[in-house]
Short mmCIF file of C-alpha atoms and ligand atoms in Angstrom, two decimals:
data_model
loop_
_atom_site.label_atom_id
_atom_site.label_comp_id
_atom_site.label_asym_id
_atom_site.label_seq_id
_atom_site.Cartn_x
_atom_site.Cartn_y
_atom_site.Cartn_z
CA UNK A 1097 28.85 8.83 19.30
CA UNK A 1098 31.53 7.21 17.19
CA UNK A 1099 29.68 4.01 16.49
CA UNK A 1100 29.63 2.47 13.04
CA UNK A 1101 26.37 3.15 11.28
CA UNK A 1102 24.65 3.05 7.91
CA UNK A 1103 22.05 5.52 6.74
CA UNK A 1104 19.37 3.38 5.11
CA UNK A 1105 17.25 5.16 2.52
CA UNK A 1106 14.05 3.96 0.90
CA UNK A 1107 13.07 6.66 -1.58
CA UNK A 1108 9.78 6.52 -3.42
CA UNK A 1109 8.36 8.92 -5.98
CA UNK A 1110 6.80 11.14 -3.30
CA UNK A 1111 8.43 10.06 -0.04
CA UNK A 1112 11.76 9.23 1.56
CA UNK A 1113 11.95 6.81 4.51
CA UNK A 1114 15.23 6.66 6.36
CA UNK A 1115 16.86 5.02 9.32
CA UNK A 1116 20.30 5.22 10.94
CA UNK A 1117 21.26 1.66 11.84
CA UNK A 1118 24.22 -0.15 13.36
CA UNK A 1119 25.09 -2.78 10.72
CA UNK A 1120 26.17 -5.47 13.20
CA UNK A 1121 23.59 -5.16 15.96
CA UNK A 1122 20.65 -3.68 14.07
CA UNK A 1123 20.34 -0.98 16.72
CA UNK A 1124 18.34 1.91 15.29
CA UNK A 1125 19.60 5.35 16.33
CA UNK A 1126 16.93 7.39 14.56
CA UNK A 1127 14.39 7.01 11.81
CA UNK A 1128 12.09 9.19 9.83
CA UNK A 1129 9.82 9.88 6.93
CA UNK A 1130 9.65 12.81 4.57
CA UNK A 1131 6.37 12.71 2.73
CA UNK A 1132 4.35 14.42 0.04
CA UNK A 1133 7.39 15.46 -1.99
CA UNK A 1134 6.32 17.69 -4.87
CA UNK A 1135 2.87 18.33 -3.38
CA UNK A 1136 1.58 21.59 -1.90
CA UNK A 1137 2.13 20.56 1.72
CA UNK A 1138 4.85 18.12 2.75
CA UNK A 1139 5.95 16.86 6.14
CA UNK A 1140 8.99 15.59 8.02
CA UNK A 1141 8.72 13.09 10.89
CA UNK A 1142 12.00 12.38 12.68
CA UNK A 1143 11.97 9.89 15.57
CA UNK A 1144 14.83 9.68 18.02
CA UNK A 1145 14.86 8.30 21.58
CA UNK A 1146 11.13 7.52 21.41
CA UNK A 1147 10.10 11.09 20.49
CA UNK A 1148 8.82 12.06 17.06
CA UNK A 1149 9.57 15.60 15.87
CA UNK A 1150 7.24 16.83 13.13
CA UNK A 1151 7.54 19.65 10.68
CA UNK A 1152 5.06 20.75 8.01
CA UNK A 1153 6.92 22.20 5.06
CA UNK A 1154 6.89 22.31 1.29
CA UNK A 1155 9.27 19.67 -0.12
CA UNK A 1156 9.67 20.50 -3.82
CA UNK A 1157 11.95 17.59 -4.77
CA UNK A 1158 14.23 14.82 -3.50
CA UNK A 1159 17.19 17.21 -3.09
CA UNK A 1160 15.06 19.29 -0.72
CA UNK A 1161 14.01 16.11 1.10
CA UNK A 1162 17.65 15.20 1.63
CA UNK A 1163 18.45 18.70 3.03
CA UNK A 1164 15.50 18.32 5.42
CA UNK A 1165 16.86 14.92 6.44
CA UNK A 1166 20.29 16.34 7.33
CA UNK A 1167 18.61 19.29 9.05
CA UNK A 1168 16.48 16.92 11.16
CA UNK A 1169 19.60 15.03 12.27
CA UNK A 1170 21.38 18.32 13.03
CA UNK A 1171 18.48 19.63 15.13
CA UNK A 1172 17.31 16.51 16.91
CA UNK A 1173 20.29 14.16 16.67
CA UNK A 1174 22.23 12.07 16.42
CA UNK A 1175 24.80 14.51 15.03
CA UNK A 1176 25.83 12.93 11.70
CA UNK A 1177 29.25 14.60 11.81
CA UNK A 1178 30.03 12.62 14.96
CA UNK A 1179 28.77 9.32 13.61
CA UNK A 1180 31.07 6.87 11.84
CA UNK A 1181 28.88 6.75 8.75
CA UNK A 1182 30.33 3.86 6.73
CA UNK A 1183 27.74 3.86 3.94
CA UNK A 1184 24.42 5.07 2.68
CA UNK A 1185 22.34 1.98 1.79
CA UNK A 1186 19.61 2.49 -0.79
CA UNK A 1187 16.70 0.16 -1.31
CA UNK A 1188 16.21 -0.27 -5.05
CA UNK A 1189 13.18 -2.23 -6.18
CA UNK A 1190 14.24 -3.68 -9.53
CA UNK A 1191 17.73 -4.90 -10.32
CA UNK A 1192 16.60 -7.09 -13.23
CA UNK A 1193 19.04 -9.89 -14.06
CA UNK A 1194 21.93 -7.43 -13.77
CA UNK A 1195 22.32 -7.37 -10.00
CA UNK A 1196 22.52 -10.48 -7.83
CA UNK A 1197 24.38 -8.73 -4.99
CA UNK A 1198 24.47 -5.43 -3.12
CA UNK A 1199 26.40 -3.06 -5.36
CA UNK A 1200 28.56 0.02 -4.85
CA UNK A 1201 26.90 2.78 -6.83
CA UNK A 1202 28.92 4.14 -9.76
CA UNK A 1203 27.75 6.14 -12.79
CA UNK A 1204 27.56 2.84 -14.74
CA UNK A 1205 25.34 1.28 -12.07
CA UNK A 1206 23.02 4.30 -12.19
CA UNK A 1207 22.74 3.94 -15.96
CA UNK A 1208 21.80 0.27 -15.62
CA UNK A 1209 19.17 1.02 -12.95
CA UNK A 1210 17.77 3.66 -15.29
CA UNK A 1211 17.57 1.09 -18.09
CA UNK A 1212 15.49 -1.08 -15.77
CA UNK A 1213 12.80 1.61 -15.33
CA UNK A 1214 10.44 -0.06 -17.86
CA UNK A 1215 10.39 -3.13 -15.56
CA UNK A 1216 9.50 -1.04 -12.47
CA UNK A 1217 8.01 2.25 -13.69
CA UNK A 1218 6.39 3.00 -10.32
CA UNK A 1219 9.48 2.37 -8.20
CA UNK A 1220 12.89 2.68 -9.86
CA UNK A 1221 12.52 6.40 -10.79
CA UNK A 1222 11.92 7.40 -7.14
CA UNK A 1223 14.77 5.14 -6.01
CA UNK A 1224 17.08 6.86 -8.52
CA UNK A 1225 16.06 10.36 -7.42
CA UNK A 1226 16.86 9.37 -3.83
CA UNK A 1227 20.31 8.10 -4.81
CA UNK A 1228 21.22 11.24 -6.76
CA UNK A 1229 20.07 13.49 -3.90
CA UNK A 1230 21.96 11.44 -1.29
CA UNK A 1231 25.13 11.55 -3.39
CA UNK A 1232 24.91 15.35 -3.32
CA UNK A 1233 24.24 15.49 0.42
CA UNK A 1234 26.85 12.88 1.39
CA UNK A 1235 29.55 13.18 -1.30
CA UNK A 1236 32.22 11.50 0.83
CA UNK A 1237 30.21 8.48 1.92
CA UNK A 1238 30.05 5.33 -0.26
CA UNK A 1239 26.55 4.69 -1.60
CA UNK A 1240 25.35 1.13 -1.99
CA UNK A 1241 22.28 -0.20 -3.80
CA UNK A 1242 20.42 -3.16 -2.29
CA UNK A 1243 17.99 -4.63 -4.78
CA UNK A 1244 14.65 -6.20 -3.84
CA UNK A 1245 15.14 -8.68 -6.66
CA UNK A 1246 18.75 -9.69 -5.89
CA UNK A 1247 18.05 -12.50 -3.41
CA UNK A 1248 15.96 -14.31 -6.03
CA UNK A 1249 18.66 -14.35 -8.70
CA UNK A 1250 19.57 -17.83 -7.41
CA UNK A 1251 16.26 -19.22 -8.73
CA UNK A 1252 16.91 -22.01 -11.25
CA UNK A 1253 15.77 -21.31 -14.83
CA UNK A 1254 12.82 -23.68 -14.52
CA UNK A 1255 11.43 -21.49 -11.74
CA UNK A 1256 12.24 -18.12 -13.30
CA UNK A 1257 11.12 -18.83 -16.87
CA UNK A 1258 7.62 -18.07 -18.16
CA UNK A 1259 6.49 -20.37 -20.97
CA UNK A 1260 5.95 -17.51 -23.43
CA UNK A 1261 7.28 -16.71 -26.94
CA UNK A 1262 11.05 -16.46 -27.25
CA UNK A 1263 10.84 -12.86 -28.51
CA UNK A 1264 9.18 -11.73 -25.27
CA UNK A 1265 11.83 -13.41 -23.20
CA UNK A 1266 14.80 -12.26 -25.28
CA UNK A 1267 13.84 -8.74 -26.29
CA UNK A 1268 11.77 -7.61 -23.33
CA UNK A 1269 13.44 -9.45 -20.45
CA UNK A 1270 10.16 -11.17 -19.61
CA UNK A 1271 10.88 -13.63 -16.80
CA UNK A 1272 10.22 -14.04 -13.10
CA UNK A 1273 12.38 -11.81 -10.89
CA UNK A 1274 10.69 -11.83 -7.47
CA UNK A 1275 10.66 -9.05 -4.87
CA UNK A 1276 10.85 -8.50 -1.07
CA UNK A 1277 14.27 -10.17 -1.36
CA UNK A 1278 15.77 -8.21 1.52
CA UNK A 1279 13.01 -9.40 3.84
CA UNK A 1280 13.19 -13.02 2.67
CA UNK A 1281 17.00 -13.00 3.06
CA UNK A 1282 16.80 -11.63 6.60
CA UNK A 1283 13.98 -13.88 7.77
CA UNK A 1284 15.36 -17.11 6.30
CA UNK A 1285 18.78 -16.51 7.86
CA UNK A 1286 17.31 -15.46 11.19
CA UNK A 1287 15.06 -18.50 11.49
CA UNK A 1288 18.00 -20.87 10.97
CA UNK A 1289 19.80 -19.01 13.76
CA UNK A 1290 16.75 -19.36 16.03
CA UNK A 1291 16.50 -23.06 15.20
CA UNK A 1292 20.19 -23.43 16.08
CA UNK A 1293 21.00 -24.93 12.68
CA UNK A 1294 23.39 -23.89 9.90
CA UNK A 1295 21.42 -21.98 7.28
CA UNK A 1296 22.93 -24.27 4.58
CA UNK A 1297 20.97 -27.20 6.00
CA UNK A 1298 17.54 -25.62 6.39
CA UNK A 1299 14.65 -25.61 3.91
CA UNK A 1300 12.26 -22.77 4.60
CA UNK A 1301 9.02 -21.39 3.22
CA UNK A 1302 8.86 -17.69 4.12
CA UNK A 1303 5.42 -16.07 4.01
CA UNK A 1304 5.83 -12.28 3.96
CA UNK A 1305 2.27 -11.06 4.43
CA UNK A 1306 1.91 -7.29 4.73
CA UNK A 1307 0.30 -4.76 2.48
CA UNK A 1308 2.44 -6.34 -0.21
CA UNK A 1309 2.79 -10.09 0.16
CA UNK A 1310 5.03 -12.82 -1.22
CA UNK A 1311 6.09 -16.37 -0.47
CA UNK A 1312 9.59 -17.70 -1.04
CA UNK A 1313 11.06 -21.20 -1.01
CA UNK A 1314 14.54 -20.94 0.50
CA UNK A 1315 16.87 -23.92 0.23
CA UNK A 1316 20.04 -23.65 2.32
CA UNK A 1317 19.86 -19.86 2.35
CA UNK A 1318 19.20 -19.56 -1.40
CA UNK A 1319 15.91 -18.54 -2.96
CA UNK A 1320 14.75 -21.32 -5.32
CA UNK A 1321 11.23 -20.07 -6.04
CA UNK A 1322 9.09 -17.08 -5.15
CA UNK A 1323 5.51 -16.02 -5.74
CA UNK A 1324 6.11 -12.58 -7.30
CA UNK A 1325 7.24 -12.52 -10.89
CA UNK A 1326 8.07 -9.93 -13.55
CA UNK A 1327 6.21 -7.39 -11.41
CA UNK A 1328 5.12 -7.41 -7.76
CA UNK A 1329 1.56 -8.27 -8.85
CA UNK A 1330 1.88 -12.04 -9.10
CA UNK A 1331 1.23 -14.52 -6.33
CA UNK A 1332 -0.49 -13.94 -3.00
CA UNK A 1333 -3.55 -11.80 -2.30
CA UNK A 1334 -2.39 -8.38 -1.01
CA UNK A 1335 -3.83 -5.11 0.27
CA UNK A 1336 -4.69 -3.74 -3.16
CA UNK A 1337 -3.28 -6.42 -5.50
CA UNK A 1338 -5.08 -9.63 -6.34
CA UNK A 1339 -2.07 -11.81 -7.05
CA UNK A 1340 -2.46 -14.78 -9.42
CA UNK A 1341 -5.09 -14.46 -12.14
CA UNK A 1342 -6.03 -16.13 -15.38
CA UNK A 1343 -3.78 -14.59 -18.09
CA UNK A 1344 -6.91 -14.54 -20.25
CA UNK A 1345 -8.47 -11.87 -18.05
CA UNK A 1346 -7.14 -8.69 -19.77
CA UNK A 1347 -8.34 -9.92 -23.19
CA UNK A 1348 -11.72 -10.82 -21.76
CA UNK A 1349 -12.20 -7.42 -20.10
CA UNK A 1350 -11.01 -5.61 -23.21
CA UNK A 1351 -13.68 -7.41 -25.25
CA UNK A 1352 -16.64 -7.32 -22.84
CA UNK A 1353 -15.96 -4.00 -21.09
CA UNK A 1354 -13.74 -2.09 -23.55
CA UNK A 1355 -11.14 -1.82 -20.83
CA UNK A 1356 -7.74 -0.36 -21.73
CA UNK A 1357 -4.35 -1.52 -20.47
CA UNK A 1358 -4.20 1.57 -18.23
CA UNK A 1359 -7.60 0.74 -16.64
CA UNK A 1360 -6.50 -2.82 -16.17
CA UNK A 1361 -3.08 -1.96 -14.66
CA UNK A 1362 -4.63 0.50 -12.24
CA UNK A 1363 -7.37 -1.88 -11.13
CA UNK A 1364 -4.96 -4.73 -10.58
CA UNK A 1365 -2.39 -2.77 -8.62
CA UNK A 1366 -4.60 -0.32 -6.72
CA UNK A 1367 -8.18 -1.60 -6.56
CA UNK A 1368 -7.95 -5.36 -6.11
CA UNK A 1369 -6.88 -7.67 -3.28
CA UNK A 1370 -8.44 -7.00 0.13
CA UNK A 1371 -9.66 -3.64 -1.12
CA UNK A 1372 -11.50 -5.24 -4.02
CA UNK A 1373 -13.01 -7.93 -1.82
CA UNK A 1374 -13.99 -5.84 1.23
CA UNK A 1375 -13.57 -2.12 0.43
CA UNK A 1376 -10.68 -1.83 2.92
CA UNK A 1377 -6.98 -2.67 2.75
CA UNK A 1378 -6.58 -3.01 6.50
CA UNK A 1379 -6.39 -6.56 7.81
CA UNK A 1380 -7.32 -5.41 11.33
CA UNK A 1381 -10.58 -4.01 9.99
CA UNK A 1382 -11.22 -7.23 8.08
CA UNK A 1383 -10.68 -9.13 11.29
CA UNK A 1384 -13.16 -7.00 13.26
CA UNK A 1385 -15.78 -7.21 10.50
CA UNK A 1386 -15.38 -10.94 10.27
CA UNK A 1387 -15.98 -11.26 14.03
CA UNK A 1388 -19.17 -9.24 13.51
CA UNK A 1389 -20.42 -11.73 10.90
CA UNK A 1390 -19.63 -9.76 7.72
CA UNK A 1391 -19.76 -12.23 4.81
CA UNK A 1392 -17.43 -10.22 2.51
CA UNK A 1393 -14.81 -10.18 5.25
CA UNK A 1394 -15.26 -13.92 5.80
CA UNK A 1395 -14.81 -14.61 2.09
CA UNK A 1396 -11.71 -12.37 1.89
CA UNK A 1397 -10.15 -14.13 4.87
CA UNK A 1398 -10.82 -17.44 3.16
CA UNK A 1399 -9.34 -16.30 -0.16
CA UNK A 1400 -6.19 -14.92 1.48
CA UNK A 1401 -5.75 -18.10 3.51
CA UNK A 1402 -6.42 -20.40 0.58
CA UNK A 1403 -3.77 -18.71 -1.57
CA UNK A 1404 -1.24 -18.95 1.27
CA UNK A 1405 -2.01 -22.67 1.71
CA UNK A 1406 -1.51 -23.23 -2.01
CA UNK A 1407 1.89 -21.56 -2.04
CA UNK A 1408 3.08 -23.12 1.20
CA UNK A 1409 2.12 -26.58 -0.08
CA UNK A 1410 3.58 -26.00 -3.53
CA UNK A 1411 6.84 -24.65 -2.14
CA UNK A 1412 7.17 -27.55 0.30
CA UNK A 1413 7.04 -29.77 -2.80
CA UNK A 1414 9.50 -27.57 -4.72
CA UNK A 1415 11.92 -27.91 -1.78
CA UNK A 1416 11.36 -31.67 -1.58
CA UNK A 1417 10.35 -31.24 2.05
CA UNK A 1418 10.36 -28.34 4.46
CA UNK A 1419 11.92 -27.73 7.88
CA UNK A 1420 10.26 -24.42 8.75
CA UNK A 1421 7.34 -22.26 7.68
CA UNK A 1422 7.92 -18.65 8.71
CA UNK A 1423 5.47 -15.76 8.93
CA UNK A 1424 6.58 -12.15 8.71
CA UNK A 1425 5.39 -8.55 7.96
CA UNK A 1426 2.33 -6.70 9.32
CA UNK A 1427 -0.30 -9.42 8.91
CA UNK A 1428 2.05 -12.39 9.29
CA UNK A 1429 3.48 -11.00 12.52
CA UNK A 1430 0.13 -10.03 14.03
CA UNK A 1431 -2.64 -12.34 12.94
CA UNK A 1432 -2.67 -15.70 14.77
CA UNK A 1433 -5.98 -16.68 13.18
CA UNK A 1434 -4.68 -16.48 9.63
CA UNK A 1435 -1.53 -18.36 10.66
CA UNK A 1436 -3.66 -21.11 12.23
CA UNK A 1437 -5.83 -21.31 9.10
CA UNK A 1438 -2.74 -21.97 6.98
CA UNK A 1439 -0.83 -24.20 9.37
CA UNK A 1440 -3.76 -26.44 10.35
CA UNK A 1441 -4.11 -27.36 6.69
CA UNK A 1442 -0.44 -28.41 6.65
CA UNK A 1443 -1.05 -30.95 9.42
CA UNK A 1444 -0.47 -33.72 6.84
CA UNK A 1445 3.21 -32.74 6.91
CA UNK A 1446 3.28 -33.60 10.59
CA UNK A 1447 3.03 -29.94 11.55
CA UNK A 1448 1.33 -29.28 14.93
CA UNK A 1449 0.43 -25.75 15.94
CA UNK A 1450 0.99 -24.70 19.55
CA UNK A 1451 -2.21 -22.67 19.96
CA UNK A 1452 -1.00 -20.77 23.03
CA UNK A 1453 2.31 -19.80 21.45
CA UNK A 1454 0.54 -18.82 18.24
CA UNK A 1455 -1.86 -16.49 20.09
CA UNK A 1456 0.94 -14.97 22.16
CA UNK A 1457 3.45 -14.30 19.35
CA UNK A 1458 2.34 -10.89 18.09
CA UNK A 1459 3.43 -7.23 18.04
CA UNK A 1460 7.08 -7.69 17.22
CA UNK A 1461 7.60 -10.92 19.16
CA UNK A 1462 9.83 -13.59 17.66
CA UNK A 1463 9.15 -17.24 18.38
CA UNK A 1464 8.21 -20.77 17.47
CA UNK A 1465 4.49 -21.48 17.18
CA UNK A 1466 4.56 -25.27 16.77
CA UNK A 1467 4.77 -27.93 19.49
CA UNK A 1468 7.99 -29.72 20.52
CA UNK A 1469 6.95 -32.88 18.66
CA UNK A 1470 5.90 -31.11 15.44
CA UNK A 1471 7.72 -32.64 12.43
CA UNK A 1472 7.86 -29.26 10.68
CA UNK A 1473 8.44 -26.10 12.72
CA UNK A 1474 6.54 -22.85 12.21
CA UNK A 1475 7.92 -19.51 13.36
CA UNK A 1476 7.07 -15.86 13.54
CA UNK A 1477 10.07 -13.68 12.71
CA UNK A 1478 9.48 -9.92 12.50
CA UNK A 1479 11.20 -8.70 9.38
CA UNK A 1480 13.90 -6.04 9.59
CA UNK A 1481 14.70 -4.82 6.11
CA UNK A 1482 16.59 -1.77 7.37
CA UNK A 1483 19.02 -3.89 9.33
CA UNK A 1484 19.51 -6.23 6.39
CA UNK A 1485 20.21 -3.28 4.08
CA UNK A 1486 22.64 -1.79 6.62
CA UNK A 1487 24.44 -5.11 7.02
CA UNK A 1488 24.74 -5.70 3.27
CA UNK A 1489 25.83 -2.11 2.59
CA UNK A 1490 28.55 -2.26 5.28
CA UNK A 1491 29.71 -5.63 3.90
CA UNK A 1492 30.21 -4.15 0.44
CA UNK A 1493 32.19 -1.20 1.75
CA UNK A 1494 34.33 -3.10 4.22
CA UNK A 1495 34.83 -6.29 2.22
P1 ADP B 322 3.88 -2.85 4.06
O1 ADP B 322 3.86 -3.88 2.99
O2 ADP B 322 3.21 -1.57 3.68
O3 ADP B 322 5.20 -2.69 4.75
P2 ADP B 322 3.04 -4.00 6.58
O4 ADP B 322 4.00 -5.12 6.62
O5 ADP B 322 3.20 -2.89 7.53
O6 ADP B 322 2.85 -3.45 5.12
O7 ADP B 322 1.57 -4.65 6.80
C1 ADP B 322 0.42 -3.88 6.76
C2 ADP B 322 -0.75 -4.80 7.08
O8 ADP B 322 -0.54 -5.36 8.39
C3 ADP B 322 -2.12 -4.10 7.14
O9 ADP B 322 -3.09 -4.89 6.49
C4 ADP B 322 -2.40 -4.05 8.64
O10 ADP B 322 -3.78 -4.09 8.89
C5 ADP B 322 -1.74 -5.32 9.12
N1 ADP B 322 -1.50 -5.25 10.55
C6 ADP B 322 -0.72 -4.40 11.24
N2 ADP B 322 -0.86 -4.58 12.56
C7 ADP B 322 -1.76 -5.57 12.72
C8 ADP B 322 -2.35 -6.23 13.83
N3 ADP B 322 -2.04 -5.88 15.07
N4 ADP B 322 -3.26 -7.21 13.58
C9 ADP B 322 -3.56 -7.58 12.32
N5 ADP B 322 -3.06 -7.00 11.24
C10 ADP B 322 -2.17 -6.01 11.42
#
């Protein structure tokens, strides 16, 4: 195999996800997951040609994970020495205001990403460990960082600025950054293609609803507003995150419950959202319980839908009108009922749901879910962050 490919790496603190992708076609040659790094019992899952090969093994650190990755390719294919590996593309969560584009990794870039750790303490350290390990394993291949925040650097100051004291903004970089940028970039470009219109002319509201969830207003291919802010906690209701809250809440809980910042951070990132409302993070379970008449599940469905309606409506106004509403990620791609709940409420925009198409567009299907005469189109576009990372990484190297 001498096809061009990019090794896409998404390294977290205790796992490394990877995929070998053709940057132009998005074809995936192999993918895998190395999990429980640094824990007593780790595992490797390498999928190629529809078969998953599993190995239970101790993975002490990210360097060991990267050796296991190369070993998995050597044993099960494709043979990396026969692949035209043009780049390793790394997903990096926080690029702050420093990175608006995919960036070739140099020692200076690594230093900057390290300086951004206070903005993403749960994510950037794992991303960095992955980069360092990949540099050791693939010393001759250019390494490129693709930042989750980069796509949103086009937001105008009125959208990215919090109305807080100047010292917070100037000394602590407090502002809105936004996340899921790779997904929003891919989906907004893809929907313009599907609509047969130049991306520069299309105004889109992208609703990325998975375990994490965010909405973005995209004007002519540029992000002009997004629901996540300084951290990925703001905005929509998610699996374990509650999204928008009254900023007075931490003070209130500190006074009435003696809660510390640590308690509060943990509860808001790990114990809220669907989990807080229903005891489960899984939207499929919520769906089944709702069908069975469970009132918590009904309320959660309503809260999730209501927040989506708010953002979709607000972003249509921010854009001064909208051409397409697009659903993506696990829930967005698979839950016609939630989509209908949101879209029916947007009927005042002249949007008409095609009920049959909405029901049928699930499990990876791509398609329009509004009628021919609908004034605003709605689409389901399965996200493909790996392809987007591969494409951007190859662009940087071959530019
Ligand atoms: P992540 O943010 O972790 O990438 P995903 O985009 O995979 O998350 O979304 C995970 C969510 O998608 C879960 O709540 C899961 O229940 C939901 N989901 C996955 N498949 C379906 C389905 N067939 N029907 C409804 N929800 C689904």
